C-alpha cells in the first residue's frame, strides 16, 4: 500500500478545482508505481471539510490500475460522486459549506 495526502491552503469547492488539485499527489503515487512495478485495484479519496470533518470514498476496480490515466479516471469518478457537495453531520446530511 502506498499513499500520499495534502492539505490545501484554501478550500476547494468546485469539481474543476478538485480535479486539478490532486494531480501532483497522483504524480508522486504513479512515479512510485512505475519505479517499483507495484499496482493496485483500490483508489481511495479522503476529503476534509473546513470544520475538519473527514470522509473517505474508495473504489475497487476489477483489475489493477495499469496507467496514469486510469488512476485519473478512478479519482475523478470518486470526486463526481461527492457532488452536489454535502457533508454528513451526525446522522443527517448537512449542506456545504456549514
mmCIF file of C-alpha atoms in Angstrom:
data_model
loop_
_atom_site.group_PDB
_atom_site.id
_atom_site.type_symbol
_atom_site.label_atom_id
_atom_site.label_comp_id
_atom_site.label_asym_id
_atom_site.label_seq_id
_atom_site.Cartn_x
_atom_site.Cartn_y
_atom_site.Cartn_z
ATOM 1 C CA UNK A 1 0.000 0.000 0.000
ATOM 2 C CA UNK A 2 1.316 3.429 -0.969
ATOM 3 C CA UNK A 3 -0.442 6.697 -0.271
ATOM 4 C CA UNK A 4 0.060 10.441 -0.261
ATOM 5 C CA UNK A 5 -2.069 13.269 1.072
ATOM 6 C CA UNK A 6 -2.006 17.049 1.099
ATOM 7 C CA UNK A 7 -3.824 19.840 2.921
ATOM 8 C CA UNK A 8 -4.617 22.743 0.631
ATOM 9 C CA UNK A 9 -4.189 26.379 1.644
ATOM 10 C CA UNK A 10 -7.682 27.331 0.533
ATOM 11 C CA UNK A 11 -10.927 25.404 0.483
ATOM 12 C CA UNK A 12 -11.708 23.725 -2.815
ATOM 13 C CA UNK A 13 -15.396 23.973 -3.623
ATOM 14 C CA UNK A 14 -15.886 23.207 -7.311
ATOM 15 C CA UNK A 15 -15.395 19.953 -9.158
ATOM 16 C CA UNK A 16 -12.924 21.651 -11.505
ATOM 17 C CA UNK A 17 -10.774 22.852 -8.594
ATOM 18 C CA UNK A 18 -10.865 19.415 -7.039
ATOM 19 C CA UNK A 19 -9.995 17.641 -10.282
ATOM 20 C CA UNK A 20 -6.802 19.670 -10.706
ATOM 21 C CA UNK A 21 -5.609 19.909 -7.123
ATOM 22 C CA UNK A 22 -4.590 16.270 -6.507
ATOM 23 C CA UNK A 23 -2.585 15.966 -9.745
ATOM 24 C CA UNK A 24 0.817 16.461 -8.004
ATOM 25 C CA UNK A 25 -0.143 13.810 -5.445
ATOM 26 C CA UNK A 26 -1.181 11.358 -8.139
ATOM 27 C CA UNK A 27 2.077 12.108 -9.976
ATOM 28 C CA UNK A 28 4.030 11.009 -6.881
ATOM 29 C CA UNK A 29 1.936 7.881 -6.445
ATOM 30 C CA UNK A 30 2.248 6.937 -10.102
ATOM 31 C CA UNK A 31 6.028 7.543 -10.102
ATOM 32 C CA UNK A 32 6.244 5.146 -7.152
ATOM 33 C CA UNK A 33 4.145 2.592 -9.061
ATOM 34 C CA UNK A 34 6.346 2.913 -12.130
ATOM 35 C CA UNK A 35 9.578 2.717 -10.135
ATOM 36 C CA UNK A 36 8.564 -0.313 -8.062
ATOM 37 C CA UNK A 37 6.270 -2.072 -10.527
ATOM 38 C CA UNK A 38 3.573 -2.170 -7.841
ATOM 39 C CA UNK A 39 -0.045 -1.887 -8.945
ATOM 40 C CA UNK A 40 -3.285 -1.839 -7.025
ATOM 41 C CA UNK A 41 -7.011 -2.159 -7.616
ATOM 42 C CA UNK A 42 -8.356 0.250 -4.975
ATOM 43 C CA UNK A 43 -8.264 4.045 -5.222
ATOM 44 C CA UNK A 44 -9.210 5.991 -2.072
ATOM 45 C CA UNK A 45 -10.098 9.651 -1.764
ATOM 46 C CA UNK A 46 -10.084 11.448 1.590
ATOM 47 C CA UNK A 47 -11.885 14.792 1.902
ATOM 48 C CA UNK A 48 -11.507 17.063 4.887
ATOM 49 C CA UNK A 49 -14.040 19.883 5.289
ATOM 50 C CA UNK A 50 -13.282 23.327 6.714
ATOM 51 C CA UNK A 51 -14.651 22.197 10.098
ATOM 52 C CA UNK A 52 -12.136 19.265 9.963
ATOM 53 C CA UNK A 53 -14.868 16.661 9.446
ATOM 54 C CA UNK A 54 -13.444 13.942 7.181
ATOM 55 C CA UNK A 55 -14.950 11.461 4.784
ATOM 56 C CA UNK A 56 -13.345 8.812 2.607
ATOM 57 C CA UNK A 57 -14.560 7.252 -0.587
ATOM 58 C CA UNK A 58 -12.951 4.334 -2.362
ATOM 59 C CA UNK A 59 -13.425 2.251 -5.454
ATOM 60 C CA UNK A 60 -12.056 -1.204 -6.028
ATOM 61 C CA UNK A 61 -11.669 -1.898 -9.712
ATOM 62 C CA UNK A 62 -11.982 -5.322 -11.382
ATOM 63 C CA UNK A 63 -8.268 -5.250 -12.242
ATOM 64 C CA UNK A 64 -5.145 -3.305 -11.358
ATOM 65 C CA UNK A 65 -4.778 0.347 -12.296
ATOM 66 C CA UNK A 66 -2.272 -0.024 -15.128
ATOM 67 C CA UNK A 67 -1.902 3.599 -16.294
ATOM 68 C CA UNK A 68 -1.732 7.145 -15.006
ATOM 69 C CA UNK A 69 -4.893 7.922 -16.977
ATOM 70 C CA UNK A 70 -6.626 5.003 -15.244
ATOM 71 C CA UNK A 71 -5.677 6.500 -11.883
ATOM 72 C CA UNK A 72 -7.017 9.884 -13.037
ATOM 73 C CA UNK A 73 -10.303 8.391 -14.180
ATOM 74 C CA UNK A 74 -10.894 6.451 -10.951
ATOM 75 C CA UNK A 75 -10.112 9.582 -8.907
ATOM 76 C CA UNK A 76 -12.414 11.808 -10.955
ATOM 77 C CA UNK A 77 -15.213 9.246 -10.692
ATOM 78 C CA UNK A 78 -14.869 9.357 -6.897
ATOM 79 C CA UNK A 79 -14.914 13.173 -6.905
ATOM 80 C CA UNK A 80 -18.035 13.305 -9.076
ATOM 81 C CA UNK A 81 -19.886 11.172 -6.516
ATOM 82 C CA UNK A 82 -19.429 13.973 -3.956
ATOM 83 C CA UNK A 83 -21.436 16.498 -5.958
ATOM 84 C CA UNK A 84 -23.588 18.266 -5.116
ATOM 85 C CA UNK A 85 -21.147 18.724 -2.261
ATOM 86 C CA UNK A 86 -22.602 17.715 1.077
ATOM 87 C CA UNK A 87 -21.096 16.558 4.298
ATOM 88 C CA UNK A 88 -22.549 14.226 6.890
ATOM 89 C CA UNK A 89 -23.323 15.711 10.326
ATOM 90 C CA UNK A 90 -24.049 13.060 12.924
ATOM 91 C CA UNK A 91 -26.780 11.070 11.173
ATOM 92 C CA UNK A 92 -28.136 13.715 8.807
ATOM 93 C CA UNK A 93 -26.948 15.396 5.635
ATOM 94 C CA UNK A 94 -25.673 18.946 6.058
ATOM 95 C CA UNK A 95 -25.289 21.309 3.110
ATOM 96 C CA UNK A 96 -21.772 22.543 2.413
ATOM 97 C CA UNK A 97 -20.444 24.950 3.482
ATOM 98 C CA UNK A 98 -21.727 24.712 7.064
#
